[in-house]
mmCIF file of C-alpha atoms and ligand atoms in Angstrom:
data_model
loop_
_atom_site.group_PDB
_atom_site.id
_atom_site.type_symbol
_atom_site.label_atom_id
_atom_site.label_comp_id
_atom_site.label_asym_id
_atom_site.label_seq_id
_atom_site.Cartn_x
_atom_site.Cartn_y
_atom_site.Cartn_z
ATOM 1 C CA MET A 119 -7.518 -15.684 -29.071
ATOM 2 C CA LYS A 120 -4.610 -13.804 -28.160
ATOM 3 C CA ASP A 121 -3.313 -13.962 -25.504
ATOM 4 C CA PRO A 122 -3.435 -10.413 -23.414
ATOM 5 C CA THR A 123 -0.029 -10.616 -21.515
ATOM 6 C CA GLU A 124 0.745 -9.593 -25.937
ATOM 7 C CA TYR A 125 -1.026 -6.333 -25.167
ATOM 8 C CA VAL A 126 1.739 -5.426 -22.726
ATOM 9 C CA ILE A 127 2.150 -1.490 -23.458
ATOM 10 C CA THR A 128 6.115 -1.246 -22.928
ATOM 11 C CA SER A 129 5.791 2.312 -22.729
ATOM 12 C CA GLU A 130 4.889 1.836 -19.311
ATOM 13 C CA LEU A 131 7.160 3.683 -15.699
ATOM 14 C CA PHE A 132 7.293 0.286 -13.802
ATOM 15 C CA ASN A 133 8.250 -2.925 -15.928
ATOM 16 C CA ARG A 134 7.125 -6.145 -13.520
ATOM 17 C CA TYR A 135 9.948 -8.306 -13.112
ATOM 18 C CA GLU A 136 10.435 -10.923 -15.166
ATOM 19 C CA LYS A 137 9.675 -13.745 -13.086
ATOM 20 C CA ASN A 138 6.522 -12.943 -11.579
ATOM 21 C CA PRO A 139 4.760 -14.044 -9.438
ATOM 22 C CA ILE A 140 8.086 -13.609 -6.179
ATOM 23 C CA LEU A 141 5.248 -15.584 -3.864
ATOM 24 C CA THR A 142 2.205 -17.474 -4.127
ATOM 25 C CA SER A 143 -0.035 -20.236 -2.054
ATOM 26 C CA ALA A 144 1.594 -22.498 -3.027
ATOM 27 C CA GLU A 145 5.558 -22.770 -1.597
ATOM 28 C CA TRP A 146 4.163 -21.454 2.149
ATOM 29 C CA PRO A 147 4.801 -22.777 4.925
ATOM 30 C CA TYR A 148 1.817 -23.453 5.241
ATOM 31 C CA ARG A 149 -2.386 -23.859 4.254
ATOM 32 C CA ALA A 150 -2.888 -20.828 2.791
ATOM 33 C CA ASN A 151 -5.624 -19.274 -0.180
ATOM 34 C CA ALA A 152 -3.502 -16.046 -1.116
ATOM 35 C CA VAL A 153 -0.865 -14.489 -0.130
ATOM 36 C CA PHE A 154 -0.723 -10.501 -1.306
ATOM 37 C CA ASN A 155 -0.921 -6.973 -0.767
ATOM 38 C CA ALA A 156 2.279 -6.958 1.348
ATOM 39 C CA GLY A 157 4.209 -3.753 3.229
ATOM 40 C CA ALA A 158 8.085 -3.911 2.509
ATOM 41 C CA VAL A 159 10.706 -2.513 4.492
ATOM 42 C CA GLN A 160 14.504 -2.073 4.015
ATOM 43 C CA ILE A 161 16.372 -3.261 6.807
ATOM 44 C CA GLU A 162 19.236 -3.124 6.021
ATOM 45 C CA ASP A 163 20.679 -5.905 3.836
ATOM 46 C CA GLU A 164 17.768 -7.771 3.566
ATOM 47 C CA THR A 165 14.165 -6.393 1.971
ATOM 48 C CA LEU A 166 10.972 -7.714 4.586
ATOM 49 C CA LEU A 167 7.952 -8.492 2.884
ATOM 50 C CA LEU A 168 4.306 -8.120 5.882
ATOM 51 C CA VAL A 169 2.657 -10.465 3.438
ATOM 52 C CA ARG A 170 -1.503 -10.190 4.491
ATOM 53 C CA VAL A 171 -2.688 -14.495 4.637
ATOM 54 C CA GLU A 172 -5.677 -14.947 3.479
ATOM 55 C CA ASP A 173 -6.739 -18.167 5.061
ATOM 56 C CA MET A 174 -9.257 -20.795 4.065
ATOM 57 C CA CYS A 175 -11.916 -19.463 6.931
ATOM 58 C CA GLY A 176 -11.562 -16.136 4.367
ATOM 59 C CA PHE A 177 -9.742 -14.291 6.885
ATOM 60 C CA SER A 178 -6.324 -12.512 6.781
ATOM 61 C CA HIS A 179 -2.947 -12.815 8.450
ATOM 62 C CA LEU A 180 -0.266 -10.925 7.839
ATOM 63 C CA THR A 181 3.992 -13.054 8.261
ATOM 64 C CA ILE A 182 7.119 -12.529 7.696
ATOM 65 C CA ALA A 183 9.277 -13.539 4.839
ATOM 66 C CA ARG A 184 12.671 -11.831 3.955
ATOM 67 C CA SER A 185 14.900 -12.408 0.830
ATOM 68 C CA LYS A 186 18.561 -10.965 1.224
ATOM 69 C CA ASP A 187 17.725 -9.902 -3.358
ATOM 70 C CA GLY A 188 14.118 -8.626 -2.661
ATOM 71 C CA LYS A 189 13.826 -10.775 -6.430
ATOM 72 C CA THR A 190 14.216 -14.382 -4.529
ATOM 73 C CA ASN A 191 15.469 -17.014 -2.408
ATOM 74 C CA TRP A 192 12.301 -16.135 0.468
ATOM 75 C CA LYS A 193 12.596 -17.167 3.180
ATOM 76 C CA ILE A 194 9.266 -17.235 5.103
ATOM 77 C CA ASP A 195 7.724 -18.004 8.227
ATOM 78 C CA ASP A 196 5.883 -20.863 10.001
ATOM 79 C CA HIS A 197 3.956 -18.415 11.750
ATOM 80 C CA PRO A 198 1.853 -14.825 11.608
ATOM 81 C CA ALA A 199 3.524 -12.169 12.381
ATOM 82 C CA LEU A 200 0.394 -10.418 13.370
ATOM 83 C CA LYS A 201 -2.567 -12.534 13.693
ATOM 84 C CA PRO A 202 -6.362 -10.934 14.673
ATOM 85 C CA GLN A 203 -6.805 -11.035 18.161
ATOM 86 C CA PRO A 204 -11.212 -10.249 18.595
ATOM 87 C CA ASP A 205 -11.304 -11.162 22.169
ATOM 88 C CA VAL A 206 -8.216 -8.150 23.313
ATOM 89 C CA TYR A 207 -9.248 -6.103 20.271
ATOM 90 C CA PRO A 208 -12.575 -6.414 18.754
ATOM 91 C CA GLU A 209 -12.248 -4.394 15.471
ATOM 92 C CA GLU A 210 -10.558 -7.558 14.052
ATOM 93 C CA ILE A 211 -13.160 -9.579 13.994
ATOM 94 C CA TRP A 212 -13.292 -10.596 9.858
ATOM 95 C CA GLY A 213 -8.655 -10.588 10.493
ATOM 96 C CA ILE A 214 -6.471 -8.360 9.870
ATOM 97 C CA GLU A 215 -5.152 -6.631 5.920
ATOM 98 C CA ASP A 216 -3.614 -4.693 4.025
ATOM 99 C CA PRO A 217 -0.451 -2.935 6.378
ATOM 100 C CA ARG A 218 1.919 -0.071 5.163
ATOM 101 C CA ILE A 219 4.931 -0.096 7.486
ATOM 102 C CA MET A 220 7.238 2.803 8.232
ATOM 103 C CA TYR A 221 10.561 3.271 9.561
ATOM 104 C CA MET A 222 9.858 6.424 12.045
ATOM 105 C CA ARG A 223 13.229 8.250 12.207
ATOM 106 C CA GLU A 224 12.590 9.743 15.772
ATOM 107 C CA ARG A 225 11.521 7.192 17.476
ATOM 108 C CA GLY A 226 13.888 4.434 15.564
ATOM 109 C CA GLU A 227 10.137 2.443 15.776
ATOM 110 C CA TYR A 228 7.946 1.261 12.691
ATOM 111 C CA THR A 229 4.823 1.845 13.031
ATOM 112 C CA ILE A 230 2.581 -0.710 10.978
ATOM 113 C CA THR A 231 -1.153 1.126 9.627
ATOM 114 C CA TYR A 232 -3.294 -1.957 8.658
ATOM 115 C CA THR A 233 -6.594 -2.747 7.609
ATOM 116 C CA ALA A 234 -9.249 -4.338 10.924
ATOM 117 C CA TYR A 235 -12.190 -5.803 9.683
ATOM 118 C CA SER A 236 -15.057 -4.860 12.715
ATOM 119 C CA TYR A 237 -18.086 -5.771 12.370
ATOM 120 C CA GLY A 238 -18.921 -1.908 11.515
ATOM 121 C CA GLY A 239 -16.551 -2.932 8.151
ATOM 122 C CA PRO A 240 -12.578 -1.913 7.332
ATOM 123 C CA LEU A 241 -11.049 0.694 10.051
ATOM 124 C CA VAL A 242 -7.412 1.806 10.643
ATOM 125 C CA SER A 243 -4.995 0.803 13.077
ATOM 126 C CA LEU A 244 -1.541 0.524 14.332
ATOM 127 C CA ALA A 245 1.009 -1.626 15.661
ATOM 128 C CA ILE A 246 4.236 -0.346 16.035
ATOM 129 C CA THR A 247 7.671 -2.559 16.004
ATOM 130 C CA GLU A 248 11.221 -2.242 17.371
ATOM 131 C CA ASP A 249 12.407 -5.171 16.180
ATOM 132 C CA PHE A 250 10.108 -6.909 13.920
ATOM 133 C CA GLN A 251 9.842 -9.774 16.331
ATOM 134 C CA ARG A 252 7.594 -8.622 19.284
ATOM 135 C CA PHE A 253 4.501 -5.812 17.881
ATOM 136 C CA ASN A 254 2.227 -3.585 20.496
ATOM 137 C CA LYS A 255 -0.956 -2.922 18.642
ATOM 138 C CA ILE A 256 -1.670 0.230 19.671
ATOM 139 C CA GLY A 257 -5.594 -0.566 18.612
ATOM 140 C CA SER A 258 -8.068 1.757 16.047
ATOM 141 C CA ILE A 259 -7.122 4.842 14.978
ATOM 142 C CA MET A 260 -9.791 5.672 12.902
ATOM 143 C CA PRO A 261 -13.159 4.258 12.402
ATOM 144 C CA PRO A 262 -14.650 2.535 9.600
ATOM 145 C CA GLU A 263 -15.267 2.559 6.732
ATOM 146 C CA ASP A 264 -12.464 3.587 6.447
ATOM 147 C CA LYS A 265 -8.313 1.999 4.554
ATOM 148 C CA ASP A 266 -4.582 2.809 2.757
ATOM 149 C CA ALA A 267 -2.777 4.439 5.697
ATOM 150 C CA SER A 268 0.691 5.202 5.940
ATOM 151 C CA LEU A 269 1.905 7.381 8.231
ATOM 152 C CA PHE A 270 5.075 10.009 7.860
ATOM 153 C CA PRO A 271 8.328 9.400 9.221
ATOM 154 C CA HIS A 272 8.459 12.034 11.012
ATOM 155 C CA LYS A 273 6.585 15.238 12.506
ATOM 156 C CA PHE A 274 5.059 18.359 11.259
ATOM 157 C CA ASN A 275 4.799 21.146 13.650
ATOM 158 C CA GLY A 276 5.232 19.154 16.028
ATOM 159 C CA ARG A 277 2.096 17.069 14.874
ATOM 160 C CA TRP A 278 2.323 13.007 13.335
ATOM 161 C CA ALA A 279 0.210 13.106 10.220
ATOM 162 C CA LEU A 280 -1.827 10.244 8.637
ATOM 163 C CA ILE A 281 -2.728 9.905 5.173
ATOM 164 C CA HIS A 282 -5.434 7.809 5.177
ATOM 165 C CA ARG A 283 -8.830 6.898 2.725
ATOM 166 C CA PRO A 284 -12.328 7.654 4.899
ATOM 167 C CA VAL A 285 -15.378 6.638 2.659
ATOM 168 C CA PRO A 286 -18.909 8.490 3.112
ATOM 169 C CA ILE A 287 -22.074 8.538 3.339
ATOM 170 C CA TYR A 288 -22.556 10.491 0.588
ATOM 171 C CA HIS A 289 -22.385 9.438 -2.636
ATOM 172 C CA ALA A 290 -21.234 6.019 -2.004
ATOM 173 C CA PRO A 291 -19.314 3.235 -2.856
ATOM 174 C CA SER A 292 -16.363 6.459 -2.887
ATOM 175 C CA GLY A 293 -13.427 8.336 -1.554
ATOM 176 C CA HIS A 294 -10.908 10.548 -1.225
ATOM 177 C CA ILE A 295 -7.358 10.691 0.376
ATOM 178 C CA TRP A 296 -7.084 12.263 3.316
ATOM 179 C CA ILE A 297 -4.789 13.912 6.119
ATOM 180 C CA SER A 298 -5.213 14.376 9.517
ATOM 181 C CA TYR A 299 -2.622 15.326 12.225
ATOM 182 C CA SER A 300 -1.437 13.477 15.450
ATOM 183 C CA PRO A 301 0.095 15.073 19.343
ATOM 184 C CA ASP A 302 0.377 11.458 19.963
ATOM 185 C CA LEU A 303 -0.239 8.939 17.201
ATOM 186 C CA LYS A 304 -3.532 7.633 19.016
ATOM 187 C CA HIS A 305 -6.265 11.071 19.407
ATOM 188 C CA TRP A 306 -6.652 12.444 15.998
ATOM 189 C CA GLY A 307 -8.030 15.408 14.548
ATOM 190 C CA ASP A 308 -7.589 18.165 11.234
ATOM 191 C CA HIS A 309 -8.506 16.009 9.041
ATOM 192 C CA LYS A 310 -8.936 17.658 5.568
ATOM 193 C CA ILE A 311 -8.544 16.098 1.786
ATOM 194 C CA ILE A 312 -5.248 16.272 -0.121
ATOM 195 C CA ILE A 313 -6.725 14.271 -2.639
ATOM 196 C CA LYS A 314 -9.997 13.979 -4.412
ATOM 197 C CA ALA A 315 -10.926 10.668 -6.678
ATOM 198 C CA ARG A 316 -12.029 12.466 -10.027
ATOM 199 C CA ASP A 317 -15.946 11.300 -11.987
ATOM 200 C CA GLY A 318 -17.710 10.112 -14.826
ATOM 201 C CA GLY A 319 -15.137 7.644 -17.228
ATOM 202 C CA TRP A 320 -11.477 9.359 -14.878
ATOM 203 C CA TRP A 321 -8.980 5.969 -14.660
ATOM 204 C CA ASP A 322 -9.815 7.277 -10.545
ATOM 205 C CA ALA A 323 -13.073 8.466 -10.519
ATOM 206 C CA ASN A 324 -15.134 7.452 -7.474
ATOM 207 C CA LYS A 325 -12.795 5.541 -5.302
ATOM 208 C CA ILE A 326 -8.763 6.007 -4.890
ATOM 209 C CA GLY A 327 -6.643 5.086 -1.318
ATOM 210 C CA LEU A 328 -2.821 4.961 -0.840
ATOM 211 C CA GLY A 329 -0.973 2.108 -2.094
ATOM 212 C CA PRO A 330 3.442 2.374 -0.621
ATOM 213 C CA PRO A 331 3.954 4.591 2.279
ATOM 214 C CA PRO A 332 5.113 7.921 1.308
ATOM 215 C CA ILE A 333 8.357 8.525 -1.255
ATOM 216 C CA GLU A 334 10.323 11.177 -0.259
ATOM 217 C CA THR A 335 12.013 12.012 -2.402
ATOM 218 C CA ASP A 336 13.922 15.763 -4.031
ATOM 219 C CA GLU A 337 11.658 16.964 -5.095
ATOM 220 C CA GLY A 338 8.246 15.922 -3.371
ATOM 221 C CA TRP A 339 6.587 13.239 -1.218
ATOM 222 C CA LEU A 340 5.921 10.702 -4.066
ATOM 223 C CA ILE A 341 2.329 9.036 -4.088
ATOM 224 C CA ILE A 342 1.427 6.402 -5.387
ATOM 225 C CA TYR A 343 -1.959 5.623 -5.410
ATOM 226 C CA HIS A 344 -5.287 3.642 -7.069
ATOM 227 C CA GLY A 345 -7.979 4.637 -8.510
ATOM 228 C CA ALA A 346 -10.729 1.733 -8.775
ATOM 229 C CA LYS A 347 -12.700 2.427 -12.335
ATOM 230 C CA ARG A 348 -16.405 0.484 -12.058
ATOM 231 C CA THR A 349 -17.049 -1.398 -14.842
ATOM 232 C CA ALA A 350 -19.997 -3.686 -15.748
ATOM 233 C CA SER A 351 -17.549 -6.782 -14.456
ATOM 234 C CA GLY A 352 -16.500 -5.664 -11.714
ATOM 235 C CA SER A 353 -13.773 -2.751 -10.533
ATOM 236 C CA ILE A 354 -10.670 -2.423 -12.190
ATOM 237 C CA TYR A 355 -7.190 -1.624 -9.577
ATOM 238 C CA ARG A 356 -4.993 0.059 -10.620
ATOM 239 C CA LEU A 357 -2.047 2.834 -10.479
ATOM 240 C CA GLY A 358 -0.990 6.348 -10.842
ATOM 241 C CA LEU A 359 1.126 9.372 -9.160
ATOM 242 C CA ALA A 360 0.766 12.870 -6.927
ATOM 243 C CA LEU A 361 3.308 14.770 -5.871
ATOM 244 C CA LEU A 362 2.768 16.358 -2.323
ATOM 245 C CA GLU A 363 5.307 19.426 -1.255
ATOM 246 C CA LEU A 364 7.714 18.415 1.181
ATOM 247 C CA GLU A 365 7.180 21.216 4.221
ATOM 248 C CA ASN A 366 3.845 20.601 4.144
ATOM 249 C CA PRO A 367 2.062 17.425 2.566
ATOM 250 C CA GLU A 368 -1.607 18.956 2.673
ATOM 251 C CA LYS A 369 0.333 20.930 -0.811
ATOM 252 C CA VAL A 370 -0.312 18.839 -3.643
ATOM 253 C CA LEU A 371 2.668 19.923 -7.024
ATOM 254 C CA ARG A 372 1.302 17.299 -9.244
ATOM 255 C CA ARG A 373 -0.493 14.446 -9.881
ATOM 256 C CA SER A 374 -0.774 12.399 -13.006
ATOM 257 C CA SER A 375 -3.396 12.533 -15.366
ATOM 258 C CA GLU A 376 -3.245 8.744 -16.904
ATOM 259 C CA TRP A 377 -2.269 5.954 -15.103
ATOM 260 C CA VAL A 378 1.138 4.106 -14.905
ATOM 261 C CA PHE A 379 0.752 0.328 -14.328
ATOM 262 C CA GLY A 380 -2.309 -1.824 -13.957
ATOM 263 C CA PRO A 381 -3.904 -4.811 -14.837
ATOM 264 C CA ARG A 382 -2.840 -6.872 -17.844
ATOM 265 C CA MET A 383 -0.409 -10.133 -17.236
ATOM 266 C CA ILE A 384 -2.719 -12.749 -16.304
ATOM 267 C CA TYR A 385 -1.844 -13.112 -13.664
ATOM 268 C CA GLU A 386 -3.227 -10.271 -12.750
ATOM 269 C CA ARG A 387 -6.132 -10.175 -15.098
ATOM 270 C CA ILE A 388 -7.551 -14.005 -13.260
ATOM 271 C CA GLY A 389 -6.959 -14.995 -9.517
ATOM 272 C CA ASP A 390 -9.656 -14.155 -6.591
ATOM 273 C CA VAL A 391 -10.169 -11.029 -7.498
ATOM 274 C CA PRO A 392 -9.706 -10.363 -11.387
ATOM 275 C CA GLY A 393 -8.613 -7.280 -12.556
ATOM 276 C CA VAL A 394 -6.194 -5.291 -9.708
ATOM 277 C CA THR A 395 -2.841 -4.560 -9.044
ATOM 278 C CA PHE A 396 -2.317 -3.156 -5.779
ATOM 279 C CA PRO A 397 0.569 -2.760 -3.626
ATOM 280 C CA CYS A 398 1.454 -1.558 -0.001
ATOM 281 C CA GLY A 399 4.618 -1.483 0.069
ATOM 282 C CA ALA A 400 8.347 -0.301 -1.620
ATOM 283 C CA VAL A 401 11.197 0.008 -1.961
ATOM 284 C CA VAL A 402 14.230 2.627 -2.790
ATOM 285 C CA ASP A 403 17.477 1.771 -3.563
ATOM 286 C CA LYS A 404 19.788 5.219 -4.398
ATOM 287 C CA LYS A 405 22.719 2.883 -5.220
ATOM 288 C CA LYS A 406 20.823 1.427 -7.994
ATOM 289 C CA ASN A 407 18.312 4.597 -9.532
ATOM 290 C CA GLU A 408 15.683 1.714 -8.628
ATOM 291 C CA LEU A 409 12.623 2.213 -7.007
ATOM 292 C CA LEU A 410 10.968 -1.408 -6.109
ATOM 293 C CA LEU A 411 7.108 -2.280 -6.163
ATOM 294 C CA TYR A 412 5.411 -5.050 -4.105
ATOM 295 C CA TYR A 413 1.678 -5.662 -5.615
ATOM 296 C CA GLY A 414 -0.381 -8.217 -4.474
ATOM 297 C CA ALA A 415 -1.928 -9.807 -8.062
ATOM 298 C CA ALA A 416 -5.876 -10.305 -8.450
ATOM 299 C CA ASP A 417 -6.051 -10.563 -4.958
ATOM 300 C CA THR A 418 -3.745 -14.096 -5.246
ATOM 301 C CA THR A 419 0.123 -13.895 -4.828
ATOM 302 C CA MET A 420 2.759 -10.677 -4.439
ATOM 303 C CA CYS A 421 4.126 -9.504 -7.885
ATOM 304 C CA LEU A 422 6.860 -7.104 -8.295
ATOM 305 C CA ALA A 423 7.175 -3.726 -10.788
ATOM 306 C CA ILE A 424 10.887 -1.829 -11.049
ATOM 307 C CA GLY A 425 10.765 1.739 -12.105
ATOM 308 C CA LYS A 426 13.642 3.650 -12.487
ATOM 309 C CA ILE A 427 13.752 7.538 -9.786
ATOM 310 C CA ASP A 428 14.902 9.688 -11.954
ATOM 311 C CA GLU A 429 12.190 8.665 -14.968
ATOM 312 C CA ILE A 430 8.829 8.473 -12.189
ATOM 313 C CA LEU A 431 10.085 11.790 -10.915
ATOM 314 C CA GLU A 432 11.099 13.204 -14.123
ATOM 315 C CA TYR A 433 7.504 12.034 -15.814
ATOM 316 C CA ILE A 434 5.514 13.637 -11.954
ATOM 317 C CA LEU A 435 7.424 16.859 -12.861
ATOM 318 C CA SER A 436 5.653 17.376 -16.576
ATOM 319 C CA CYS A 437 2.055 16.298 -14.814
ATOM 320 C CA PRO A 438 -0.420 18.862 -14.316
ATOM 321 C CA LYS A 439 0.213 21.462 -11.243
ATOM 322 C CA GLY A 440 -2.165 18.640 -8.163
HETATM 323 C C1 LIG B 659 -9.604 -2.851 -1.171
HETATM 324 C C2 LIG B 659 -8.505 -3.185 -0.829
HETATM 325 C C3 LIG B 659 -8.032 -4.033 -1.375
HETATM 326 C C4 LIG B 659 -7.795 -5.216 -2.308
HETATM 327 C C5 LIG B 659 -8.672 -4.844 -3.461
HETATM 328 C C6 LIG B 659 -9.920 -5.935 -4.683
HETATM 329 O O1 LIG B 659 -10.974 -2.512 -1.499
HETATM 330 O O2 LIG B 659 -9.526 -4.694 0.419
HETATM 331 O O3 LIG B 659 -7.384 -4.832 0.362
HETATM 332 O O4 LIG B 659 -6.857 -5.655 -3.109
HETATM 333 O O5 LIG B 659 -10.021 -4.073 -2.725
HETATM 334 O O6 LIG B 659 -10.587 -6.830 -4.342
#
């Protein structure tokens, strides 16, 4: 039998870092089952990952790892930055997962939207920090079932905007990408679907969700989203692209028909949940024209893939109108 890595398609827009995985539970400073689905942000000369760590009870918390080049020599905190606090936030009873980090220019603060795993199912929670040392948990902002959420970095017509993925009871399990608005980051309304899951045999049929937070480019907001295609042996989590209008992110300018990244390597195909590539964070290095995509592989390790920003934009601009 051939090694599945021999089937790697070389024309993918994102190239895997040759030393993947970049973080595993083996080098964690304390006992952990898996480290994956990290949020990412560049702060001055340092890349900060807020890593989802699954403990040996099955619950997740979030711990910081830092690196100068975003690839090697990760300094991992020996304690969680954010942990479930079900006594104060009952919705965190079964853990907190999958953070997306956004710097809010006007406020000079970072927002962290994450999944709180409540009795009623996963929901969207928000925490705010200036320095990644002290965190102000705002609490839940969307009821279950809802996840894959990120804020935009500024207001639109006086309101903050949130991308998220509620799961409806009709046609379940399914879910489209929605946008909602708030005057104060607490009260949300004006909910609208912006990107629909496709149907039938598509790679992004039935269930899609935002990957990293929206990335501001000259052409529009670049959206990297996942599609979960159901198969006889579980779902395959692959990634596609969309482009939203800068002034009005409800307007989808382009959307890729094909996926641009998906599980191929052994570390993406074998793990606690096989066949999963799941990014919650990306860092743009404008000088190098690079987009560093940080993704969880098989719900087990943290990996990195790198794309050229101009190639990614050229590709999405060649895709069908949204
Ligand atoms: C999604 C999320 C992710 C996870 C993925 C694959 O629904 O819960 O945290 O990586 O499933 O298990």
